[in-house]
Short mmCIF file of C-alpha atoms and ligand atoms in Angstrom, two decimals:
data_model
loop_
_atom_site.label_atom_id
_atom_site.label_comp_id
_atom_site.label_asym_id
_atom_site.label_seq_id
_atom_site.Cartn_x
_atom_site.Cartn_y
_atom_site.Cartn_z
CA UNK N 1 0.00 0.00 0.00
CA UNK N 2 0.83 3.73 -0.96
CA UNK N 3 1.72 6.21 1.60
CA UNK N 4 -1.69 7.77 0.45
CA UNK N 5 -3.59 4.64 0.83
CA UNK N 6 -2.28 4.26 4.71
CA UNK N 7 -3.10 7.26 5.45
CA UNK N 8 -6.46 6.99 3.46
CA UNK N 9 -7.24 4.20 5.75
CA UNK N 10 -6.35 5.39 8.91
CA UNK N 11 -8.82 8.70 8.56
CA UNK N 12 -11.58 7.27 7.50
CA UNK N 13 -11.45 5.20 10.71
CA UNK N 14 -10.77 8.04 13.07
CA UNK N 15 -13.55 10.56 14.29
CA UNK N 16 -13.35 13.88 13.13
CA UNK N 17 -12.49 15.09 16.73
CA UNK N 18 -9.36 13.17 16.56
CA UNK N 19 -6.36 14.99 15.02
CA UNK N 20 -3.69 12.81 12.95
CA UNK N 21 -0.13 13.79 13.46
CA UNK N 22 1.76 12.05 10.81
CA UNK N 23 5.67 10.88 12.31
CA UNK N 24 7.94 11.15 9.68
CA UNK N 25 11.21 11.19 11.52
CA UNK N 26 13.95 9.27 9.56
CA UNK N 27 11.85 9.34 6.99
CA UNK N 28 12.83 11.27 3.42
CA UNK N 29 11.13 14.59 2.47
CA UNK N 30 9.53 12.74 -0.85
CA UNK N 31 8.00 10.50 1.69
CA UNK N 32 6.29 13.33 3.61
CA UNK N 33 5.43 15.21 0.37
CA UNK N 34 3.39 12.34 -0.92
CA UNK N 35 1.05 12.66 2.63
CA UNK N 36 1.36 16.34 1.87
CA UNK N 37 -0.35 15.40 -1.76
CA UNK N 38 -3.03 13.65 0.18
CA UNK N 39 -3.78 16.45 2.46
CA UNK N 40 -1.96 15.78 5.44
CA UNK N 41 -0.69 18.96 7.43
CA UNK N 42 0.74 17.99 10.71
CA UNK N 43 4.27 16.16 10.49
CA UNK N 44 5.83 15.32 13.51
CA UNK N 45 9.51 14.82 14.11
CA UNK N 46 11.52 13.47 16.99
CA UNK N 47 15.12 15.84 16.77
CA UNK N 48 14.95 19.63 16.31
CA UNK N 49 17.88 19.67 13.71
CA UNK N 50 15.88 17.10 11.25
CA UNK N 51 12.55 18.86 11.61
CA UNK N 52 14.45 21.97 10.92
CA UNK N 53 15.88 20.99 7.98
CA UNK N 54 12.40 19.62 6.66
CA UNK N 55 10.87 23.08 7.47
CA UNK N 56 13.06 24.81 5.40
CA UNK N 57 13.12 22.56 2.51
CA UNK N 58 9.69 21.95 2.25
CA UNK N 59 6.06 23.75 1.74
CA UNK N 60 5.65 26.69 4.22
CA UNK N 61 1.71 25.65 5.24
CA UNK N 62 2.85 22.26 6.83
CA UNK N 63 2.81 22.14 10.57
CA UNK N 64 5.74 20.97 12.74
CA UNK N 65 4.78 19.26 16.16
CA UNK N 66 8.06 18.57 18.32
CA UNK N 67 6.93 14.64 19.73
CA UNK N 68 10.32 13.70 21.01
CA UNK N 69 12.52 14.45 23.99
CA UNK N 70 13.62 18.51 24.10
CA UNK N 71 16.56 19.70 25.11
CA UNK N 72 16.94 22.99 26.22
CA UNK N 73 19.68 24.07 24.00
CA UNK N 74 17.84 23.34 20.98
CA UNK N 75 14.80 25.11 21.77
CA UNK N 76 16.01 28.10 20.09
CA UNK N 77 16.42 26.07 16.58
CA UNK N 78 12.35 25.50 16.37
CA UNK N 79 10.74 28.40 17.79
CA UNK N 80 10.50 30.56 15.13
CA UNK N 81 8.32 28.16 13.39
CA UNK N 82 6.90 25.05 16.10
CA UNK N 83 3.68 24.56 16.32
CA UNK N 84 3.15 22.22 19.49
CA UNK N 85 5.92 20.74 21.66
CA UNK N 86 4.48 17.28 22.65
CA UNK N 87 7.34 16.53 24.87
CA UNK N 88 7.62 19.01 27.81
CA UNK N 89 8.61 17.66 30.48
CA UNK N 90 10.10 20.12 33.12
CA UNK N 91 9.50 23.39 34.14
CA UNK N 92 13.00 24.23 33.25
CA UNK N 93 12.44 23.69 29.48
CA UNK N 94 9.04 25.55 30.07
CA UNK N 95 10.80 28.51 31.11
CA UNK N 96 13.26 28.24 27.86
CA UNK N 97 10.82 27.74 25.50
CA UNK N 98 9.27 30.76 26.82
CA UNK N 99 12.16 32.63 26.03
CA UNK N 100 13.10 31.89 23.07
CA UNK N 101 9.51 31.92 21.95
CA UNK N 102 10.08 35.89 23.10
CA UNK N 103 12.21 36.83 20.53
CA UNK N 104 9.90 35.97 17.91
CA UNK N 105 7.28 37.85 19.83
CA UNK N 106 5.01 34.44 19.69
CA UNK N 107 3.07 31.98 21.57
CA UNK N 108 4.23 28.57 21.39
CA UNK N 109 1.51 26.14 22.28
CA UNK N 110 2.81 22.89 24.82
CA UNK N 111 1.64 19.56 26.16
CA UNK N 112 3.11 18.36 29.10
CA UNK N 113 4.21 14.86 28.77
CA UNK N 114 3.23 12.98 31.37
CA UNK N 115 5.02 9.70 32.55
CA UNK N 116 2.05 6.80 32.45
CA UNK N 117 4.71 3.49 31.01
CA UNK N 118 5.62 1.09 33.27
CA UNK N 119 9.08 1.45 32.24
CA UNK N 120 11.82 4.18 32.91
CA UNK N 121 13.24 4.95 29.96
CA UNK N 122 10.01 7.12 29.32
CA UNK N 123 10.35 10.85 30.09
CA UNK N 124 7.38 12.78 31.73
CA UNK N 125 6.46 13.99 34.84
CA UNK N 126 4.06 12.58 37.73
CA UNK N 127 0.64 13.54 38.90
CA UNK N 128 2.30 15.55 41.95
CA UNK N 129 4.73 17.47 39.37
CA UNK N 130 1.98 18.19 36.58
CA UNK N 131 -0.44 19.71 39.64
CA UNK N 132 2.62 21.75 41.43
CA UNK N 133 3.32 23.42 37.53
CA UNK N 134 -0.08 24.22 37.03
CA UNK N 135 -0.71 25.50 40.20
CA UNK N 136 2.54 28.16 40.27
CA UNK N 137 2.28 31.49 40.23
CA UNK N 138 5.90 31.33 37.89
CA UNK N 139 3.50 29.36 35.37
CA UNK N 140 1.02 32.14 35.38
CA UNK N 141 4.22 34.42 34.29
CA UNK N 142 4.78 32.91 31.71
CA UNK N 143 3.21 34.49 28.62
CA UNK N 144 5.02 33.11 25.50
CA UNK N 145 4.05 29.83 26.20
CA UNK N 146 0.54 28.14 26.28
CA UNK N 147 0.18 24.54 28.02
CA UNK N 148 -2.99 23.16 25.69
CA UNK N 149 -2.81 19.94 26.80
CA UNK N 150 -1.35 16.81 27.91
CA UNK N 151 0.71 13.77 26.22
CA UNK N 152 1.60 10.20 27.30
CA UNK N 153 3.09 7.14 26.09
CA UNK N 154 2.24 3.56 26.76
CA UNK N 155 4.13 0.66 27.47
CA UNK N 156 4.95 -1.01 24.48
CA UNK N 157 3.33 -4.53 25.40
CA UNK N 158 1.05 -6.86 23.73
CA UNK N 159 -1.55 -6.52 27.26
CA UNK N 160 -3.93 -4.64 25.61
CA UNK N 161 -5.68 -4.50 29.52
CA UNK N 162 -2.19 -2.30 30.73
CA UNK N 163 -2.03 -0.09 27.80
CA UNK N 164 -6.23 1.00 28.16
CA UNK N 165 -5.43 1.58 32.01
CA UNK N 166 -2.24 3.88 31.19
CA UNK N 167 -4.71 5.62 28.95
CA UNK N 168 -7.09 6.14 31.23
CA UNK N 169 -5.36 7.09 34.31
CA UNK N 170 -3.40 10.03 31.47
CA UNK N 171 -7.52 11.08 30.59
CA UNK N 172 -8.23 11.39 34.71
CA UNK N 173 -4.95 13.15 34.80
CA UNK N 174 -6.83 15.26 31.24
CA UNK N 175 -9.83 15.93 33.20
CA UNK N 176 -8.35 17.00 36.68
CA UNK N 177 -6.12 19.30 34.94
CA UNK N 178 -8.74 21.08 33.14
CA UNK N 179 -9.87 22.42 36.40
CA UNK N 180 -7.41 24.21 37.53
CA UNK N 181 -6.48 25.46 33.70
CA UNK N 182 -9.51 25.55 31.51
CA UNK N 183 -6.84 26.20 28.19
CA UNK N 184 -6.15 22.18 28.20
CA UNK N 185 -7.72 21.04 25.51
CA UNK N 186 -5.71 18.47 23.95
CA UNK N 187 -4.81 15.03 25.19
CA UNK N 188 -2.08 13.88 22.70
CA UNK N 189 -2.06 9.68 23.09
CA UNK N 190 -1.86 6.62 20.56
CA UNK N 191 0.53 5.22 18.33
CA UNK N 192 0.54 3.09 15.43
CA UNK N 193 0.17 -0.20 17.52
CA UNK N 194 -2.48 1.09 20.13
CA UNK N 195 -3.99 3.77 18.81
CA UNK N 196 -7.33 2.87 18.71
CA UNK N 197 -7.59 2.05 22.11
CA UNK N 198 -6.62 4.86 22.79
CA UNK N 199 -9.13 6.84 21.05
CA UNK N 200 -11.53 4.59 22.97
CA UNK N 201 -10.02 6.01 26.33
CA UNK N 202 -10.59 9.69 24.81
CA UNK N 203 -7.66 10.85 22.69
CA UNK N 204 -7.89 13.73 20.76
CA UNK N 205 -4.83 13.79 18.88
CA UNK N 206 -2.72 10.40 17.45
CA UNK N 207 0.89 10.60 16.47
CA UNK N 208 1.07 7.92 13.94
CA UNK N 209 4.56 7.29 11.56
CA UNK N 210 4.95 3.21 10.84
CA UNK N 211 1.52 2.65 9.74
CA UNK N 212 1.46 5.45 7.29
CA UNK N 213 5.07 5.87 5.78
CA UNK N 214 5.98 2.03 6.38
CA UNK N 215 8.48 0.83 9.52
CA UNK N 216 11.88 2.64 10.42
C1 PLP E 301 8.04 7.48 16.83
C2 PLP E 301 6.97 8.02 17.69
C3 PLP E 301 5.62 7.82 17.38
C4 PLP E 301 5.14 6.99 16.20
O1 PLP E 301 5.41 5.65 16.40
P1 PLP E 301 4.80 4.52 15.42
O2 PLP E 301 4.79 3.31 16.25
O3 PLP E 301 5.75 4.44 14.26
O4 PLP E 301 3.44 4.96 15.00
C5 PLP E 301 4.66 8.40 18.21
N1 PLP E 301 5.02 9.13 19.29
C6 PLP E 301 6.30 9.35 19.62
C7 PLP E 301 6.61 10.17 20.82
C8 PLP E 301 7.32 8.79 18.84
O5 PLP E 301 8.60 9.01 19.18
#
């Protein structure tokens, strides 16, 4: 099957509620322009440097979303053009991307990735960490930044019963969250091997690369 034809596929199976991040890291621009072709928008890319280099080289309406693991230093690469950092995972790198979001006098929109895997090489913080940073008053200062939501990976295991209660413990993390900051709107979760589950559990935005643009 066609790049086209995967992608085809998987949005005609998704509700229109659900947003489809394509993942084309490693994968060449050719590859990306033929989901461009069939309509896709949102590309999203693991390292800053190769996303960069795709932004430049390629049409200026596509959409970048930063899914991987941020360091600080880079930060300043993407935020002239970023649309949503998946991956934030400390208030340090909140602060950052804040800054360098500054100098471009714009508003970077954020998830905070939150750690939900039963295994620790998965970054993201814990329930107590995600309520302390929304409840700061240093949080409130910042005003380049704009936390829309929340993202979480699963464990990558065949029990389908662990994976739906990962899911659903990140959704009661979702809903808690939206009281005490009504801008959360997002809850970034799914992949190409459990992504339907987790639209089941209430994802509103998948981050699918292997099923679309073939594996890595
Ligand atoms: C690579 C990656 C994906 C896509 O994984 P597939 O299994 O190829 O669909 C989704 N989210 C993150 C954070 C990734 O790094």
């Amino acid at each position: 099957m066609s790049i086209k034809d995967n992608l085809n596929k998987i949005k005609a199976t998704i509700p229109k509620n659900v947003s489809l991040v394509a993942v084309s890291k490693t994968k060449p621009n050719a590859d990306l322009l033929e989901a461009y072709e069939a309509d896709q928008r949102i590309f999203g890319e693991n390292k800053v440097q190769e996303m960069t280099q795709k932004w430049g080289d390629l049409p200026k309406d596509m959409e970048w979303h930063m899914i991987g693991h941020v360091q600080t230093n880079k930060v300043k690469y993407m935020a002239e053009y970023v649309s949503l950092i998946h991956g934030v995972d400390s208030f340090k790198l909140l602060k950052e991307i804040n800054k360098q979001a500054k100098k471009f006098d714009r508003v970077i929109p954020c998830l905070l990735q939150i750690h939900i895997a039963k295994e620790d090489t998965k970054f993201g913080l814990d329930e107590v960490e995600l309520l302390d940073i929304l409840s700061s008053d240093d949080f409130k200062n910042l005003k380049y930044i704009k936390v829309v939501g929340l993202m979480g990976m699963a464990t990558f295991t065949d029990n389908e019963a662990q994976v739906r209660g990962e899911f659903q413990f990140l959704k009661s993390l979702f809903d808690t969250g939206k009281i005490k900051l009504s801008t959360l709107t997002i809850l970034s979760m799914g992949m190409s091997g459990d992504y339907k589950i987790a639209i089941e559990e209430g994802s509103t935005m998948i981050r699918i690369g292997s099923s679309i643009f073939g594996s890595r």
